[in-house]
XYZ file of C-alpha atoms in Angstrom:
322
model
C -11.383 -1.644 207.451
C -8.889 -4.360 208.481
C -11.764 -6.471 207.646
C -12.371 -5.675 203.889
C -15.502 -4.358 204.403
C -18.088 -4.104 201.160
C -17.370 -1.025 199.585
C -18.323 1.958 199.017
C -19.397 2.522 202.717
C -19.914 5.451 205.064
C -19.192 5.535 208.637
C -20.620 8.508 210.913
C -18.506 8.607 214.676
C -19.997 10.612 216.741
C -18.465 11.815 220.044
C -18.967 13.857 222.988
C -16.098 16.421 221.929
C -15.150 18.850 223.707
C -18.074 20.163 225.644
C -19.829 20.367 229.323
C -18.661 19.688 231.803
C -15.524 20.914 232.028
C -13.121 18.064 232.332
C -10.631 16.371 230.405
C -8.953 13.209 230.483
C -5.421 12.650 232.746
C -2.458 13.880 231.150
C -4.976 16.901 229.347
C -6.838 18.184 232.184
C -3.693 20.188 233.280
C -2.000 20.344 229.611
C -2.689 24.291 229.734
C -2.924 27.053 232.475
C -4.888 29.983 233.084
C -1.528 32.131 232.857
C -1.003 30.511 229.299
C -4.845 31.856 228.082
C -4.204 35.012 229.926
C -0.878 35.634 228.110
C -0.875 33.944 224.605
C -5.188 34.047 223.855
C -6.947 36.425 226.315
C -10.492 35.851 226.751
C -12.752 38.266 225.402
C -13.785 40.560 228.179
C -17.511 40.711 230.327
C -20.447 43.224 229.898
C -19.546 44.226 226.591
C -22.304 47.398 225.643
C -25.309 46.321 223.789
C -25.158 42.782 223.459
C -27.622 40.008 223.576
C -29.501 39.732 226.748
C -28.465 36.068 227.427
C -24.710 37.432 228.093
C -25.825 38.651 231.449
C -28.636 36.144 231.454
C -26.178 33.327 231.587
C -24.239 34.933 234.158
C -27.345 35.517 236.520
C -29.022 32.209 236.344
C -25.721 30.363 236.633
C -24.409 32.342 239.509
C -21.194 33.463 237.900
C -20.729 36.647 239.299
C -18.637 35.822 241.806
C -16.105 34.259 240.096
C -12.725 36.179 239.031
C -11.247 36.004 235.517
C -9.034 33.531 236.498
C -11.776 31.216 237.606
C -12.555 31.368 233.878
C -9.126 31.304 232.369
C -9.232 27.878 233.875
C -12.427 26.789 232.540
C -10.723 27.875 229.334
C -8.028 25.907 229.633
C -9.510 22.878 230.534
C -11.696 23.192 227.543
C -8.186 23.551 225.527
C -7.193 20.458 226.991
C -10.164 18.597 225.675
C -9.680 19.197 222.551
C -6.200 18.098 222.575
C -7.471 15.075 223.833
C -10.002 14.927 220.714
C -7.135 15.776 218.582
C -5.254 12.774 220.241
C -8.486 10.585 219.787
C -8.732 11.963 215.808
C -4.919 11.037 215.236
C -5.588 7.180 216.589
C -8.606 7.203 214.119
C -5.935 8.210 211.538
C -3.349 6.191 212.465
C -6.444 2.819 211.578
C -7.159 4.436 208.169
C -3.336 4.460 207.027
C -2.750 1.032 208.465
C -5.738 -0.437 206.317
C -5.494 -1.948 202.880
C -7.914 1.491 202.155
C -5.822 4.167 203.194
C -5.783 5.463 199.410
C -9.123 5.766 198.926
C -10.683 6.537 201.726
C -11.503 10.204 202.769
C -12.232 11.948 206.409
C -14.200 14.623 207.415
C -13.879 16.429 210.828
C -16.261 18.886 212.498
C -18.336 19.817 215.349
C -22.084 20.927 215.738
C -20.986 24.239 217.859
C -18.295 25.929 219.964
C -18.562 26.905 223.529
C -18.193 30.402 225.440
C -15.812 28.428 227.892
C -14.971 31.592 229.805
C -15.198 33.942 227.029
C -17.246 37.196 228.123
C -17.013 35.262 231.550
C -19.806 32.800 229.917
C -20.165 28.974 229.819
C -21.596 26.819 227.797
C -23.555 27.985 224.725
C -26.899 29.587 223.710
C -29.518 28.177 221.713
C -30.325 31.597 220.056
C -26.593 32.762 220.092
C -24.460 33.692 217.042
C -21.330 34.735 218.406
C -18.494 33.694 216.529
C -17.178 31.481 219.245
C -20.399 28.910 219.095
C -21.100 29.188 215.138
C -17.392 29.149 213.876
C -16.520 25.695 214.495
C -13.580 23.794 212.866
C -13.510 21.772 209.543
C -10.535 19.375 208.727
C -10.619 16.894 205.698
C -8.536 14.721 204.015
C -9.464 13.101 200.932
C -6.916 11.187 198.279
C -5.794 13.643 195.392
C -5.958 16.952 198.240
C -3.600 18.981 198.048
C -1.694 18.879 201.479
C -2.106 21.583 203.930
C -4.741 23.321 202.067
C -6.358 26.501 203.875
C -9.585 27.477 202.767
C -9.781 31.059 204.183
C -13.617 31.812 201.964
C -16.695 31.121 203.807
C -18.330 27.459 204.329
C -21.450 26.154 206.062
C -21.240 22.708 207.617
C -23.669 21.198 205.401
C -21.180 21.992 202.560
C -19.759 19.006 204.137
C -22.757 16.586 202.847
C -22.631 18.255 199.111
C -18.903 17.605 199.007
C -19.320 13.935 199.575
C -21.918 13.370 197.560
C -19.587 15.525 194.930
C -16.873 12.875 195.342
C -18.853 9.861 195.523
C -20.566 10.874 192.202
C -23.895 10.574 194.259
C -26.757 11.820 191.828
C -28.685 13.998 194.316
C -32.109 14.900 193.397
C -33.932 16.990 196.206
C -33.151 20.653 195.853
C -30.845 21.749 198.489
C -28.532 24.796 199.072
C -25.361 23.602 200.007
C -21.980 24.491 197.699
C -19.454 21.345 197.329
C -15.858 22.653 198.589
C -14.129 19.994 196.730
C -12.359 22.690 194.338
C -10.901 23.800 197.403
C -9.904 20.564 198.966
C -7.828 20.350 195.457
C -6.579 24.024 195.449
C -8.742 25.901 193.741
C -9.548 29.414 195.253
C -13.156 29.536 196.597
C -15.825 32.553 196.574
C -14.673 35.628 198.285
C -17.901 37.088 198.043
C -19.703 34.254 199.393
C -22.032 34.731 202.818
C -23.112 32.112 204.423
C -26.330 31.838 207.191
C -27.298 30.869 210.487
C -30.288 30.511 212.551
C -31.420 29.553 215.866
C -33.468 30.315 218.598
C -37.339 29.920 219.662
C -40.166 31.921 218.943
C -43.075 29.756 220.647
C -43.192 28.260 224.176
C -43.903 24.834 223.246
C -40.397 25.258 221.317
C -38.305 25.470 223.794
C -35.907 22.489 225.498
C -37.790 22.309 228.810
C -41.047 21.570 227.339
C -39.721 18.643 225.175
C -41.031 15.403 226.595
C -37.791 13.505 225.811
C -35.768 16.483 227.346
C -38.172 17.371 230.447
C -36.468 15.157 233.041
C -33.699 17.038 232.230
C -34.721 20.706 233.287
C -36.765 19.564 236.384
C -34.113 18.350 238.363
C -31.970 21.381 239.983
C -28.878 19.679 240.364
C -28.612 19.079 236.421
C -26.090 21.213 234.851
C -28.637 22.245 232.365
C -30.961 23.262 235.072
C -30.254 26.960 234.661
C -29.965 27.155 231.367
C -33.731 25.840 230.888
C -34.780 28.289 233.772
C -33.284 30.973 231.842
C -35.079 29.778 228.627
C -38.678 29.699 230.192
C -38.607 32.654 231.774
C -36.264 34.895 229.508
C -36.985 33.415 226.104
C -34.482 32.878 223.096
C -35.529 34.906 220.470
C -35.379 33.771 216.886
C -32.110 34.905 215.288
C -30.397 34.621 211.774
C -26.878 35.437 210.600
C -25.457 36.431 207.094
C -21.723 36.652 207.489
C -19.186 37.064 204.563
C -15.278 37.653 204.794
C -15.804 41.027 205.733
C -18.624 41.732 207.566
C -21.591 40.218 210.496
C -25.084 40.721 210.254
C -27.064 39.401 213.085
C -31.089 39.620 212.469
C -33.510 39.514 215.740
C -36.678 40.219 215.414
C -37.368 40.612 219.236
C -34.237 41.445 220.921
C -30.712 42.824 220.262
C -29.465 42.630 216.794
C -25.864 43.007 215.435
C -23.317 43.941 213.148
C -19.595 43.678 213.064
C -16.759 44.943 210.987
C -14.708 41.615 210.963
C -11.837 43.374 209.216
C -11.081 46.068 212.593
C -13.286 44.046 214.814
C -12.604 40.259 214.222
C -13.321 39.173 217.617
C -16.874 40.883 217.657
C -16.158 42.744 220.732
C -18.513 46.567 219.304
C -22.081 45.909 217.905
C -22.272 48.479 215.281
C -25.594 47.632 214.272
C -27.044 51.121 215.213
C -23.856 53.139 213.891
C -24.875 55.491 211.246
C -21.481 54.546 209.505
C -22.170 50.738 208.736
C -25.919 51.274 208.214
C -25.712 51.470 203.653
C -23.378 48.425 204.483
C -26.329 46.638 206.924
C -29.124 47.478 205.402
C -27.509 45.939 202.268
C -27.247 43.043 203.622
C -30.584 43.044 205.545
C -31.997 42.836 201.824
C -29.750 40.017 201.073
C -30.863 37.912 204.112
C -34.497 38.692 202.621
C -33.601 37.625 199.395
C -32.097 34.211 200.904
C -35.141 33.547 202.824
C -37.523 34.321 199.695
C -35.252 31.895 197.451
C -34.565 29.055 200.452
C -37.820 29.595 202.604
C -40.014 26.977 200.346
C -39.301 24.133 198.023
C -41.942 22.695 195.752
C -41.696 18.906 195.798
C -40.070 17.435 192.643
C -41.969 14.037 193.015
C -45.516 13.374 193.287
C -46.919 11.725 196.447
C -48.843 8.411 194.885
C -51.241 8.017 197.345
C -53.252 11.038 196.476
C -56.373 11.814 198.432
C -58.318 9.144 200.089
C -61.768 8.229 198.181
C -65.190 9.715 199.560
C -67.061 6.850 201.189
C -69.733 5.214 198.938
C -73.008 6.488 199.796
C -75.397 3.707 200.928
C -79.149 4.078 200.088
C -81.360 3.289 202.705
């Protein structure tokens, strides 16, 4: 950016971020302690009733039964140290932007593809079909020219809204059908939609979908010394039921056609500790969200192409007279 690159430009900078294995650079590994986690950010307790099968499967397949509470608090403390290291890296990037001649016309967006249990429920890593808040509620940080400093968006947004927002800012005429919404107005101080529902999908149905059967990943899952070997073994032996989530500011629904479905009252239970899916008190709201989920699938499940494929069908072979 100091060398006046051609404009406009977009730079995508992927990073490993806060990710297993659990370790952080010198100065960050011991930045937080298990005692601080215990007193200031207590972990979600293990063995909660009516949770999906992976809540016990992760413990079993990774042989975590013998570890005590302090062990998982230490994992979480190290994970937080890694998050702080990522914050430092972000700060260095922002210093570079601010020191360039393009600072006043450069936007920055930061997010993540998933979270991590990091000791919560005495679990580690993630789960491909998990819709736990710890995994699906990821940070979104944005700094744009003309944005409102310190603005916090309390209303739900999706990660793919970031693409729509960038296209909105850049004046890009995106012609394909999409279902994201720009949050540019919120970045400038306008309130969002408090009634919006956001969605997430995960899990596998068919055996060939499982990651251990992906030729490009197979070597990872056949090596017992690899840290992902236990997860691959659990995937193959236990399966990962497909799941879809609908979440608004008050309630969260996770539907699984196979396995345990979930429903949480986020007003009284923001940490999602008590699954209310079968509680008669919530059935009217739950069923309304199930119908909303069905409507969402109907509206977004198939899109008619806007452009014709000019290639057409191949011509039949010519008949040859004998």
